[in-house]
mmCIF file of C-alpha atoms in Angstrom:
data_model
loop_
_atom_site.group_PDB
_atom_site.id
_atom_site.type_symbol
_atom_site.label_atom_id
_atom_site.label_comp_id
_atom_site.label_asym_id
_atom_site.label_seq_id
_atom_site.Cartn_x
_atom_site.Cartn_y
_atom_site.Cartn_z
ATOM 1 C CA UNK G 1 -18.043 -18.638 -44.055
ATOM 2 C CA UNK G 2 -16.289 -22.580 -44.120
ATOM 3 C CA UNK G 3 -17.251 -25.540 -41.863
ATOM 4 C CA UNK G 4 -13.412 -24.722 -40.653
ATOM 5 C CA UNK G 5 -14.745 -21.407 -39.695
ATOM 6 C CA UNK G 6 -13.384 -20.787 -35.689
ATOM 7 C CA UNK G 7 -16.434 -21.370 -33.600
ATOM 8 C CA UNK G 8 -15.914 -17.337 -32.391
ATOM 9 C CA UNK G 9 -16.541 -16.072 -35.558
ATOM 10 C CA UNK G 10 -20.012 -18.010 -36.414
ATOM 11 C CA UNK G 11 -23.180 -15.464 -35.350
ATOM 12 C CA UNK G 12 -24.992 -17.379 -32.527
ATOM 13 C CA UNK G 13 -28.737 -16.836 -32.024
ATOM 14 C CA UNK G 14 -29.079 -15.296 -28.486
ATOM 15 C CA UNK G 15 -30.275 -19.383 -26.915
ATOM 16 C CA UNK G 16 -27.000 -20.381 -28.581
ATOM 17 C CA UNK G 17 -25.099 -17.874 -26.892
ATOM 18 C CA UNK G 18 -27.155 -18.648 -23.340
ATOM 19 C CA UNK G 19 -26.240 -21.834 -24.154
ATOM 20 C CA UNK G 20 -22.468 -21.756 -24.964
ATOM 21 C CA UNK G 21 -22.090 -19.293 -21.949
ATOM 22 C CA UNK G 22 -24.121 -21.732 -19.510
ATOM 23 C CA UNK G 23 -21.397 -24.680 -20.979
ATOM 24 C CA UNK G 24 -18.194 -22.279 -20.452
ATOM 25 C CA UNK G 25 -19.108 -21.918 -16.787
ATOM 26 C CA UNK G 26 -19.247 -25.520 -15.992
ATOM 27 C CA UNK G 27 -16.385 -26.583 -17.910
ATOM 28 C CA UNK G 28 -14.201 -23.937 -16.184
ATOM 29 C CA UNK G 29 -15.862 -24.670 -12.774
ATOM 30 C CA UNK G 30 -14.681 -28.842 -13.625
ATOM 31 C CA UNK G 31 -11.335 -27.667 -14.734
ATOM 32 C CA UNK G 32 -10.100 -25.679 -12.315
ATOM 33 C CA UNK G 33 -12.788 -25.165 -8.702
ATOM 34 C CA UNK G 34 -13.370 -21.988 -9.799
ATOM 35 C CA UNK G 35 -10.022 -19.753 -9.616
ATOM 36 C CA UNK G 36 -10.354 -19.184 -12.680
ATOM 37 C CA UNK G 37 -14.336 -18.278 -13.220
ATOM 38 C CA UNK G 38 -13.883 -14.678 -15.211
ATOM 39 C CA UNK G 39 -16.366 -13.023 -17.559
ATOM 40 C CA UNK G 40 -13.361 -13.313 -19.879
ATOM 41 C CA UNK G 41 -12.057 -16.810 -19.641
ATOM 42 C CA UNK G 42 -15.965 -17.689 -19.761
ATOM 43 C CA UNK G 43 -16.122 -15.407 -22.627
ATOM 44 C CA UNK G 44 -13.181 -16.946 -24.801
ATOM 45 C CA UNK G 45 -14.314 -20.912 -23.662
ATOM 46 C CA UNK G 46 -18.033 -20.083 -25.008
ATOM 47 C CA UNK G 47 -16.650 -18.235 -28.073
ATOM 48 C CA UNK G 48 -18.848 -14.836 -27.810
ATOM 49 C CA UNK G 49 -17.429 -11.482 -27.501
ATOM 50 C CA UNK G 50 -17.361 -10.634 -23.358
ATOM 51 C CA UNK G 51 -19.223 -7.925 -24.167
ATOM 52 C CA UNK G 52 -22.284 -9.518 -24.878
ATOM 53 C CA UNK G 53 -22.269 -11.565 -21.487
ATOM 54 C CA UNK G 54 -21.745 -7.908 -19.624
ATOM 55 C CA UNK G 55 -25.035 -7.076 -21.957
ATOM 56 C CA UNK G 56 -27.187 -9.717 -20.690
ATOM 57 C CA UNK G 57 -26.020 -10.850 -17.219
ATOM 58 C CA UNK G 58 -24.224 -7.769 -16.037
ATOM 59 C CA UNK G 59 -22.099 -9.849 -14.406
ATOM 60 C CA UNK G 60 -20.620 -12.880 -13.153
ATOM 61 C CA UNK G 61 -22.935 -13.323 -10.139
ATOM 62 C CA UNK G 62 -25.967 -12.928 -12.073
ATOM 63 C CA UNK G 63 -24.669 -15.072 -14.601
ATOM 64 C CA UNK G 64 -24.114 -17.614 -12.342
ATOM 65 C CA UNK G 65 -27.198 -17.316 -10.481
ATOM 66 C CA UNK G 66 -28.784 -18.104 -14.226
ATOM 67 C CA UNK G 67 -27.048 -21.129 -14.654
ATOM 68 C CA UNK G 68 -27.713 -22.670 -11.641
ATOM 69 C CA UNK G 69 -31.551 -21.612 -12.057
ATOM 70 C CA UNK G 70 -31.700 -23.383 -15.325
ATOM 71 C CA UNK G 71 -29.364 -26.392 -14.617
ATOM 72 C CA UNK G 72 -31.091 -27.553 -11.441
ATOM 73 C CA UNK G 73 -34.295 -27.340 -13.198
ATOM 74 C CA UNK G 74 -33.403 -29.528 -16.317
ATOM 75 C CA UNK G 75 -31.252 -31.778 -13.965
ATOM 76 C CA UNK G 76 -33.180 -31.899 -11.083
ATOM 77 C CA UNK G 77 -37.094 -31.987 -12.369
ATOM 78 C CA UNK G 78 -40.015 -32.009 -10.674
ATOM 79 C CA UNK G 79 -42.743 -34.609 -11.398
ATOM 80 C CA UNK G 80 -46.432 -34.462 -10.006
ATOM 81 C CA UNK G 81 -46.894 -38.424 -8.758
ATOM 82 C CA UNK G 82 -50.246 -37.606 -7.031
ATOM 83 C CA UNK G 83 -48.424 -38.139 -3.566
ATOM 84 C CA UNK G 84 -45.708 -36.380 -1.632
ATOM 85 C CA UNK G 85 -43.958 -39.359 -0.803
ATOM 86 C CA UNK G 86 -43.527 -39.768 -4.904
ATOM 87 C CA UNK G 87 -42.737 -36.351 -5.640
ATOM 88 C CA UNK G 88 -40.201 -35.860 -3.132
ATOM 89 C CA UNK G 89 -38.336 -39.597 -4.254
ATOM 90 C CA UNK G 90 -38.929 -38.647 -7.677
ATOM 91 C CA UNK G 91 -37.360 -35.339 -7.066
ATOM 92 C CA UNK G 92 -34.338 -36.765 -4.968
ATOM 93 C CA UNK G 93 -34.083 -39.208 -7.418
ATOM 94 C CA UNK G 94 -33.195 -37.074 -10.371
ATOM 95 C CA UNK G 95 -30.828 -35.485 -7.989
ATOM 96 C CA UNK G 96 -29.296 -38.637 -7.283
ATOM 97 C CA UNK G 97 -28.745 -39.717 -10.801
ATOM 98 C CA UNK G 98 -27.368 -36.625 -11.541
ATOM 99 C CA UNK G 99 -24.738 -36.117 -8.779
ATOM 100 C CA UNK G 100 -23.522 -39.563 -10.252
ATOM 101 C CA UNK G 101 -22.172 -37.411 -12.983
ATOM 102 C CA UNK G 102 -18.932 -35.045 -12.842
ATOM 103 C CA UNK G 103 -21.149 -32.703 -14.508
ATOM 104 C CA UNK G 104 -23.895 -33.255 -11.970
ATOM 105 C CA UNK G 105 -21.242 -32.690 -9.008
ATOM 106 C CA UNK G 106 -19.690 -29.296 -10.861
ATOM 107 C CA UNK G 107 -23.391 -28.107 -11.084
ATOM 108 C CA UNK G 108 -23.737 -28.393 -6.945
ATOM 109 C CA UNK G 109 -20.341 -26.469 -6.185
ATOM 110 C CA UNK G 110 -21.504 -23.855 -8.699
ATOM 111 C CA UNK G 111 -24.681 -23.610 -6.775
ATOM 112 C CA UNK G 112 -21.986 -23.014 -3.292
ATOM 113 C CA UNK G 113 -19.885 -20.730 -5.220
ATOM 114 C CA UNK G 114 -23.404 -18.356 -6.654
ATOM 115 C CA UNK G 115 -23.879 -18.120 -2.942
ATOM 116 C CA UNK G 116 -22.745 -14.464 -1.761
ATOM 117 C CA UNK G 117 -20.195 -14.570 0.653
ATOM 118 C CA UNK G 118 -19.929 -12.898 4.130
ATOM 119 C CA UNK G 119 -20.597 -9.904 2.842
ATOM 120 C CA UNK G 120 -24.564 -10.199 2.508
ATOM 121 C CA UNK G 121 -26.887 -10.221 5.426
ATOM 122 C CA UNK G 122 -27.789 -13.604 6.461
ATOM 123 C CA UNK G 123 -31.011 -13.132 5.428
ATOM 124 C CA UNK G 124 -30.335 -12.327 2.226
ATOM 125 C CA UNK G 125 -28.044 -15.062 2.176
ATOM 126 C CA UNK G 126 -30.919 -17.480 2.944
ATOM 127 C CA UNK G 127 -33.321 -15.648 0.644
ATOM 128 C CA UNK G 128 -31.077 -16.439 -2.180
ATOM 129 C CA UNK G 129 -31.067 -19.713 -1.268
ATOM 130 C CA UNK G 130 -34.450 -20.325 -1.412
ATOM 131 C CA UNK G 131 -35.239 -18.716 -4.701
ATOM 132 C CA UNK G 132 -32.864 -21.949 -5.592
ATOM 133 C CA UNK G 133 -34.678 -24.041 -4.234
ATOM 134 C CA UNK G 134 -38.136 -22.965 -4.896
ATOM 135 C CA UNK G 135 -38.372 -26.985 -5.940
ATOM 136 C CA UNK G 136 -39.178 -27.685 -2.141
ATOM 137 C CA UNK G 137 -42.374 -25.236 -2.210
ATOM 138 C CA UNK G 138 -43.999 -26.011 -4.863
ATOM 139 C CA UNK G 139 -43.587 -29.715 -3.858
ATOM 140 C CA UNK G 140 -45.340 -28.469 -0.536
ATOM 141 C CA UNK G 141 -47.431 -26.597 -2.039
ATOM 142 C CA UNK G 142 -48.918 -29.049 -4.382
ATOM 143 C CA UNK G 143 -49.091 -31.215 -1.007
ATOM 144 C CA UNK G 144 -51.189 -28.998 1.039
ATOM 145 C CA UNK G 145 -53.247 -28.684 -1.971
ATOM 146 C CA UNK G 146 -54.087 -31.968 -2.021
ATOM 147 C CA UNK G 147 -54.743 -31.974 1.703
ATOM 148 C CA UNK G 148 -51.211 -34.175 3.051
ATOM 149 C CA UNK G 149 -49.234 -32.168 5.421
ATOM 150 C CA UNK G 150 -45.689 -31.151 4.377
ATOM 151 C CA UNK G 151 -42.697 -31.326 7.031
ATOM 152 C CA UNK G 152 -41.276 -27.721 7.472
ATOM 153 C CA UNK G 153 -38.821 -26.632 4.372
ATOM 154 C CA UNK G 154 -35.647 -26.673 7.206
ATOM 155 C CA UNK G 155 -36.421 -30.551 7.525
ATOM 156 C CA UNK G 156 -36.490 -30.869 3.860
ATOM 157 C CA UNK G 157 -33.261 -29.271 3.598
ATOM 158 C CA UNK G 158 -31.544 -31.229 6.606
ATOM 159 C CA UNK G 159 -32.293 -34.248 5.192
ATOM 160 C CA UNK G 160 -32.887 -34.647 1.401
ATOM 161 C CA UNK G 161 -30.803 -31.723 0.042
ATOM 162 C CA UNK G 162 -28.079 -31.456 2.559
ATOM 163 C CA UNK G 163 -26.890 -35.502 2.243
ATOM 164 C CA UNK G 164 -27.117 -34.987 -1.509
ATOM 165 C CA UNK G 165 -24.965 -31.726 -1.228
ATOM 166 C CA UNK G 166 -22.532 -32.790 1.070
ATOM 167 C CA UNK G 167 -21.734 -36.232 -0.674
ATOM 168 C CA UNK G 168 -21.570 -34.090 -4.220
ATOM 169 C CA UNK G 169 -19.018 -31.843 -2.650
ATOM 170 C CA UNK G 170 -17.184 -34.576 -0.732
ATOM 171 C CA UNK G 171 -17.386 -37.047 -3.494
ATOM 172 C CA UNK G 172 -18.506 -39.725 -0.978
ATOM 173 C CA UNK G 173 -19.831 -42.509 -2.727
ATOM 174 C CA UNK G 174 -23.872 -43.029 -3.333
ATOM 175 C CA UNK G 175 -25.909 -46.125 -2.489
ATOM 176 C CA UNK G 176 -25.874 -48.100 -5.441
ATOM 177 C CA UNK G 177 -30.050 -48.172 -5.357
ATOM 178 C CA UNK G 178 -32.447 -46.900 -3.112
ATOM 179 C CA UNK G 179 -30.835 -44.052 -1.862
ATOM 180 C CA UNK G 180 -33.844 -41.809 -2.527
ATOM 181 C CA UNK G 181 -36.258 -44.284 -1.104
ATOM 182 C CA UNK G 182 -34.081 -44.502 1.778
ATOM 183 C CA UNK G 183 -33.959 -40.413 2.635
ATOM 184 C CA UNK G 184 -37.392 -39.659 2.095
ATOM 185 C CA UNK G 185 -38.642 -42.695 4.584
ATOM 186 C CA UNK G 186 -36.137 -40.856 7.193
ATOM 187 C CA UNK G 187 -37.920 -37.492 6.626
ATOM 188 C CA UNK G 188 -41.523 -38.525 6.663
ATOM 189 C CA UNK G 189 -41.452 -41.995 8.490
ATOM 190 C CA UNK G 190 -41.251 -45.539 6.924
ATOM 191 C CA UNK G 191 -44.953 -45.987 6.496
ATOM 192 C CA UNK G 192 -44.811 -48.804 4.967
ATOM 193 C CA UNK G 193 -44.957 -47.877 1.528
ATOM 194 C CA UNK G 194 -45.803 -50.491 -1.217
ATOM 195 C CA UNK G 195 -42.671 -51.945 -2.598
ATOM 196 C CA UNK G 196 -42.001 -55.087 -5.555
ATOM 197 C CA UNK G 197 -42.559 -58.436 -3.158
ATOM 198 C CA UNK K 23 12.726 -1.230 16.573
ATOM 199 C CA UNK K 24 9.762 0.808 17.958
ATOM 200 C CA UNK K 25 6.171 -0.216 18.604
ATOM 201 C CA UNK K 26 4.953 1.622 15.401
ATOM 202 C CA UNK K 27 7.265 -0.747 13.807
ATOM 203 C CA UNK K 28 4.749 -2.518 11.227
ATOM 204 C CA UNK K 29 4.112 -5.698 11.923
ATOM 205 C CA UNK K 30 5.938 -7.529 8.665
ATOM 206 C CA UNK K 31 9.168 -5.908 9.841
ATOM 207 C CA UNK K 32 8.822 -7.692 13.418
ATOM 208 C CA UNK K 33 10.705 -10.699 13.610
ATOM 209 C CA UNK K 34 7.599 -13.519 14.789
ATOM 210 C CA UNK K 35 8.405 -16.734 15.945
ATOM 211 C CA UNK K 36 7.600 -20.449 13.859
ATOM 212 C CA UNK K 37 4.191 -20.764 15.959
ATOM 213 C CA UNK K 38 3.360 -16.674 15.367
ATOM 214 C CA UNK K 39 3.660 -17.411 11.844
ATOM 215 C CA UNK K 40 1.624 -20.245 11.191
ATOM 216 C CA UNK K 41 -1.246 -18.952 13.591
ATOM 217 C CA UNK K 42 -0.894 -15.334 11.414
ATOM 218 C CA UNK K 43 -0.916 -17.476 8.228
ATOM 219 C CA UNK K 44 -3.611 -19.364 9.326
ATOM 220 C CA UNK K 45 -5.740 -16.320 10.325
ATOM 221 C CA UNK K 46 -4.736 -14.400 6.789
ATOM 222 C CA UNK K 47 -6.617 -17.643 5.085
ATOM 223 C CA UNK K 48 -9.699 -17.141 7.374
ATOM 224 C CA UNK K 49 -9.669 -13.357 6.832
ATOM 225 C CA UNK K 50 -9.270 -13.613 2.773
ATOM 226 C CA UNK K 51 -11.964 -15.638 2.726
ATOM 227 C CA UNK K 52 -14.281 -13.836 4.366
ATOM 228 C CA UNK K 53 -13.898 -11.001 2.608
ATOM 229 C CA UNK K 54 -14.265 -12.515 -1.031
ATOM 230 C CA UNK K 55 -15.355 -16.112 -0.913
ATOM 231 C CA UNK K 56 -12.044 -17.091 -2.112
ATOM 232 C CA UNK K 57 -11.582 -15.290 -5.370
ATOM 233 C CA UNK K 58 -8.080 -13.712 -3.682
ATOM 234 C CA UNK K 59 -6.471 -16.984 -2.022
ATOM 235 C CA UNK K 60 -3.437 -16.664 -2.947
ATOM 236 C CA UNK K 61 -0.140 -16.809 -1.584
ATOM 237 C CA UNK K 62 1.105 -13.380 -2.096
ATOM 238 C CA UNK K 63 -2.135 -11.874 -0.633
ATOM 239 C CA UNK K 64 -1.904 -14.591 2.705
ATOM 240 C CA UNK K 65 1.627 -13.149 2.917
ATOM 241 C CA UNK K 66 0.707 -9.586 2.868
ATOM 242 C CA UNK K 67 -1.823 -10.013 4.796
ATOM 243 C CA UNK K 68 -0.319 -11.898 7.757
ATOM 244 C CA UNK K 69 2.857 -10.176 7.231
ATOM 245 C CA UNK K 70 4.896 -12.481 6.646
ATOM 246 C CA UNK K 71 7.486 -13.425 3.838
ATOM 247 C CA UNK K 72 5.766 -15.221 0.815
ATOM 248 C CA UNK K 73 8.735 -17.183 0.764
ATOM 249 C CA UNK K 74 8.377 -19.150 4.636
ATOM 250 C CA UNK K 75 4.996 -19.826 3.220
ATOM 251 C CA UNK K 76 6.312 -21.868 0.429
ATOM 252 C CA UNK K 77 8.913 -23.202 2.729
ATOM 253 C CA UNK K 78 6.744 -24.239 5.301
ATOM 254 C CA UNK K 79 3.598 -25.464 3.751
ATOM 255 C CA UNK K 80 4.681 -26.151 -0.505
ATOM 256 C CA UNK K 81 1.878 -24.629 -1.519
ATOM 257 C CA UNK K 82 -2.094 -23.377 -1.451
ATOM 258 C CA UNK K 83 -3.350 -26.848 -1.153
ATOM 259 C CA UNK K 84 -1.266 -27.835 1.761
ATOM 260 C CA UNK K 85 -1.627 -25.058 3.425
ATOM 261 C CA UNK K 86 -5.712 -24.980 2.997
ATOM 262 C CA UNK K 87 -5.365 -28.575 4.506
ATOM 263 C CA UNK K 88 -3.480 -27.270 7.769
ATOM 264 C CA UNK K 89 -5.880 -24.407 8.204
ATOM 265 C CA UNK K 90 -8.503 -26.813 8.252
ATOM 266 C CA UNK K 91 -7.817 -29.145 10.057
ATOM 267 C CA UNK K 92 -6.475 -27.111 12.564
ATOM 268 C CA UNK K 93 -9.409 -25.073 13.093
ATOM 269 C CA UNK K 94 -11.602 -28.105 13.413
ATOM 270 C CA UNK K 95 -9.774 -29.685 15.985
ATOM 271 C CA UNK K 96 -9.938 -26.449 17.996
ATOM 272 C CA UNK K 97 -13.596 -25.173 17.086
ATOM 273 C CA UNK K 98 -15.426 -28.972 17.186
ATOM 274 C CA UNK K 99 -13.602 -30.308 19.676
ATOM 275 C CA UNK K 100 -14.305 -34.372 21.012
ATOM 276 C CA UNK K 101 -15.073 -34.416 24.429
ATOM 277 C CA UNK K 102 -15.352 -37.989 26.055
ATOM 278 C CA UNK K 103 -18.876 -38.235 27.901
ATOM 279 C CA UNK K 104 -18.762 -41.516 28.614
ATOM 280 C CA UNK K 105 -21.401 -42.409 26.051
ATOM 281 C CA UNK K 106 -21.891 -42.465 22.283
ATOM 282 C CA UNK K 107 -25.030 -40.500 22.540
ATOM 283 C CA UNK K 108 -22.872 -37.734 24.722
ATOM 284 C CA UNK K 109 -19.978 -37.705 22.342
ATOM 285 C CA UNK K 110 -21.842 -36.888 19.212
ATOM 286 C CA UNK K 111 -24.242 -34.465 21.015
ATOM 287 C CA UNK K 112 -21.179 -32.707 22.903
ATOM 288 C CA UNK K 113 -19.177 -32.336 19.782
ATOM 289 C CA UNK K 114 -22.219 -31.616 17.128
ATOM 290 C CA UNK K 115 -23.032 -28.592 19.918
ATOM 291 C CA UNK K 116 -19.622 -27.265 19.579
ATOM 292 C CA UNK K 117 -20.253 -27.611 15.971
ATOM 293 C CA UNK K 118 -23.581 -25.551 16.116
ATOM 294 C CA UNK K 119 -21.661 -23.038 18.100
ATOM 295 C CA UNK K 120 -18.846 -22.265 15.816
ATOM 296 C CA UNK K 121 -20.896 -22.241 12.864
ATOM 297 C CA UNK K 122 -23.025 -19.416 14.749
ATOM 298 C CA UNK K 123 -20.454 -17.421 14.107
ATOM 299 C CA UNK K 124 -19.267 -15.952 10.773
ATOM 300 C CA UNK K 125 -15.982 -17.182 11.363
ATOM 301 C CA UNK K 126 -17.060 -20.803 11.769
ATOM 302 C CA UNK K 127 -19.535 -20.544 8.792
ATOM 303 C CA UNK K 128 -16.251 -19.441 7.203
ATOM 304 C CA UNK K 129 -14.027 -22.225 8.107
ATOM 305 C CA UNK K 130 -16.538 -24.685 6.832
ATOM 306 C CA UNK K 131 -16.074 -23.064 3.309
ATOM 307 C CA UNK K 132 -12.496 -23.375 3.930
ATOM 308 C CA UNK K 133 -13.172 -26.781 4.311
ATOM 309 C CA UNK K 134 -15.342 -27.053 0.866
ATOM 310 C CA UNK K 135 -12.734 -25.286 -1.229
ATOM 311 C CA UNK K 136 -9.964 -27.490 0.384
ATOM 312 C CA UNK K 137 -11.272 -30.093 -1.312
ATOM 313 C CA UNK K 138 -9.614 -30.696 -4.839
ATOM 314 C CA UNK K 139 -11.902 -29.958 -7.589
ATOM 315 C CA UNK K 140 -12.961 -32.958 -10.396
ATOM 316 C CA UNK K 141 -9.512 -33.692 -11.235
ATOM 317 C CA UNK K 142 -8.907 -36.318 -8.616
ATOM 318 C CA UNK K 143 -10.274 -39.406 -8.609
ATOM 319 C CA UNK K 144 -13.468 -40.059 -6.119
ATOM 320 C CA UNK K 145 -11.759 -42.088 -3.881
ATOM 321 C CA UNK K 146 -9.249 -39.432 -3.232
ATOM 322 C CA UNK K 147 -11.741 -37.020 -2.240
ATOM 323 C CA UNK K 148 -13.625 -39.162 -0.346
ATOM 324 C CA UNK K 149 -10.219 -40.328 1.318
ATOM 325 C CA UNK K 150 -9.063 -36.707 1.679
ATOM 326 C CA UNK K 151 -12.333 -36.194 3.516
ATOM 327 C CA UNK K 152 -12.236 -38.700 5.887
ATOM 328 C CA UNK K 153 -8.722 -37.571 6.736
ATOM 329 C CA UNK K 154 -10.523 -33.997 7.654
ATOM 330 C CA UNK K 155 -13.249 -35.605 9.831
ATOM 331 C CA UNK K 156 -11.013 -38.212 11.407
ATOM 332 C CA UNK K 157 -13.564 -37.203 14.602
ATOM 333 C CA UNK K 158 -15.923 -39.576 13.035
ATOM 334 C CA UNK K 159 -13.786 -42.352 13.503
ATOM 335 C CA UNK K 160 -12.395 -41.530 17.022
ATOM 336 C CA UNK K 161 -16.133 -41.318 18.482
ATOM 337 C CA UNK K 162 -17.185 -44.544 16.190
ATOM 338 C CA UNK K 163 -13.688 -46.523 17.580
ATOM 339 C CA UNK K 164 -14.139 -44.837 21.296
ATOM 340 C CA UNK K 165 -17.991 -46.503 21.529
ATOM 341 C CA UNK K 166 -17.118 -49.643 20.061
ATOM 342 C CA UNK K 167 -14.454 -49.716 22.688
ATOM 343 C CA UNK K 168 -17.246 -49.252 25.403
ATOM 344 C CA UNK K 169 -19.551 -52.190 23.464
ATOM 345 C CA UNK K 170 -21.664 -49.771 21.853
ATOM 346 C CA UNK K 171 -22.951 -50.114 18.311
ATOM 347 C CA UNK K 172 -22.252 -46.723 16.362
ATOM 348 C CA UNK K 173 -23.855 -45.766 13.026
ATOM 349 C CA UNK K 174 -22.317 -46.148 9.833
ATOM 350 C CA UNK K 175 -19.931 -43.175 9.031
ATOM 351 C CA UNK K 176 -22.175 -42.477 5.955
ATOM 352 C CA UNK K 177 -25.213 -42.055 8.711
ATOM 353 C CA UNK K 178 -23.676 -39.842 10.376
ATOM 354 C CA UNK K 179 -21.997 -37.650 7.244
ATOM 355 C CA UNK K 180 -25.463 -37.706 5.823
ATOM 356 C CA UNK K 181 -27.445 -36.982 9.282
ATOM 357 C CA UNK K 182 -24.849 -34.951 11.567
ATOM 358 C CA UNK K 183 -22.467 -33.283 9.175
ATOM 359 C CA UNK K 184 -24.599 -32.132 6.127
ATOM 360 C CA UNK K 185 -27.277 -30.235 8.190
ATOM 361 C CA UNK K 186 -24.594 -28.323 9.823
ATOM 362 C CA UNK K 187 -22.793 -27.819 6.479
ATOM 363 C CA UNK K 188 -25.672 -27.117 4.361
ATOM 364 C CA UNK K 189 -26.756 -24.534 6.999
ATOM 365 C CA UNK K 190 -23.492 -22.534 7.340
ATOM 366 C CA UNK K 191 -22.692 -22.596 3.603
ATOM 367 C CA UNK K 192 -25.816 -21.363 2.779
ATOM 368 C CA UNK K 193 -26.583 -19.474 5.841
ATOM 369 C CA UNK K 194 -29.402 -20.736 7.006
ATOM 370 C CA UNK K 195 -30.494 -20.190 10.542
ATOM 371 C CA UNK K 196 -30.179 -22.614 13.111
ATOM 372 C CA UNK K 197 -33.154 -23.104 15.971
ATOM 373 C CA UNK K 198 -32.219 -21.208 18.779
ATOM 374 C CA UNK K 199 -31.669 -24.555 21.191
ATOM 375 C CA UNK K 200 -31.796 -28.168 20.990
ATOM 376 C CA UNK K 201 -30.591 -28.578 16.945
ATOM 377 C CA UNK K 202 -27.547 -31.435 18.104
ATOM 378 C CA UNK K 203 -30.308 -33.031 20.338
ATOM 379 C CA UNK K 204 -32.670 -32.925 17.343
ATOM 380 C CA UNK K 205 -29.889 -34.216 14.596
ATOM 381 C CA UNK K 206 -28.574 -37.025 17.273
ATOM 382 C CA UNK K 207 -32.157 -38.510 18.112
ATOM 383 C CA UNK K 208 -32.612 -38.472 14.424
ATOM 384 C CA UNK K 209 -29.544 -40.656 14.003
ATOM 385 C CA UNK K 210 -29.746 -43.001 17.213
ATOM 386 C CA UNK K 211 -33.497 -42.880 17.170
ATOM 387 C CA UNK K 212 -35.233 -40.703 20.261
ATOM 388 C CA UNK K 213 -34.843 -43.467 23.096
ATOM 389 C CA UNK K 214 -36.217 -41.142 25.849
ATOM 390 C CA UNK K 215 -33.082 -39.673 27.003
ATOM 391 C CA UNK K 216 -33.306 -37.536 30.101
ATOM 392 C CA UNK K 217 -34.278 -34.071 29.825
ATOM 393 C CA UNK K 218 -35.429 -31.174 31.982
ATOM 394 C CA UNK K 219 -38.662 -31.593 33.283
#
């Protein structure tokens, strides 16, 4: 085996493969919306043998599912500030800085597109949802814990995730600063929180 | 010609065409989340020639545009209350309504996949997006005609539009009454507006 070896042919370890799988499904999903999201294109772009994605993933929803489980949780972490108000701007934060990025926006339709479609019940639908967004409970979890009162998970998702989603889709341009500090006041009130003089 | 004639064989007129088009694209979607959008399968299954489809609309894209907009000019129609308040509750209720149904929930991922993936540049989304909810601007120009002071458009993308977006892509459920009276105080601030009793 040569440096010039074709990337196909090196043996992977199985996080390499994870990895060079979780890479071929964003690329594709930047390239081309989707259309052409196969176990087999994803396969060839990643350099593993499809066989071994059927192997681990079973298939393409699951596989999808996967990435957008593991993406949103490097890309969109959670930090414990003490507060609510700082976990949820630290949270939206990340989330901000990282729909900045092509990559970042690619990541959010993939999250659309591992939906289910019509097919599903809508409460499995939503169910689904939420096990992608488990982010939002712990945060309110950690919240009651400490005693502050969490607004309801639906207002969480009207206005922090939804403006984020819908300008990531859209492409509409983001704040240039503040835009974090700016939804979480809406959500919980502008109570005057301390701010550089 | 005979009533059991099938229906690709009957001879439709230039507006039976592009509503049978339009409804293929609604019905294709629905059943796989987009996966079989193509122009062969629209023409099969509206019945028509694949060829009128190329001649009418050019291509996917176009076409995807028409349906669109189309559909949202029909299902969230404006309706002039006299008020910028009325307007944006009157047409975020229609809104609610449509995306009630799977059909509307539907059309709103018509909407998301008619935008062009990461090849364009941002401002051609975001231009191409504004050109699909011209309403905005109609109900912004209409108060400002009247000496009202409307929102920002990004205020009401990020307050209006993405709740109702976020909850039919995702399929959320929507409260059973009052959700465009909730969204539009949240936007214009809750200034005691009359209510029942």
């Amino acid at each position: 085996m040569t440096l010039k070896e074709p990337a196909a042919r090196i043996r992977k370890s199985s996080e390499q493969v994870r990895s060079a799988v979780h890479q071929a499904v964003i690329d594709l999903l930047s390239d081309s919306a989707g259309a052409d999201l196969t176990i087999p294109a994803i396969a060839q772009r990643a350099g593993v043998n499809h066989t071994s994605i059927y192997r681990r993933w079973g298939g393409l929803e699951a596989l999808l599912a996967d990435v957008v489980t593991t993406r949103l949780e490097r890309d969109w972490p959670l930090t414990d500030t003490g507060t609510l108000r700082g976990d949820l701007t630290a949270w939206v934060e990340a989330g901000v800085e990282s729909i900045r990025t092509p990559e970042g926006r690619v990541l959010v339709r993939a999250v659309v597109l591992s939906m289910p479609s019509s097919a599903p019940t809508q409460a499995e639908r939503a169910q689904q949802f939420r096990r992608r967004l488990h982010s939002i409970e712990r945060i309110r979890e950690r919240a009651a814990a400490r005693g502050e009162t969490p607004p309801p998970v639906e207002e969480i998702l009207d206005q922090l995730i939804a403006p984020l989603y819908l300008r990531a889709i859209f492409g509409i341009d983001l704040p240039a600063s503040g835009y974090a500090e700016l939804l979480v006041d809406r959500l919980l009130g502008d109570v005057g929180a301390p701010g550089p003089a």
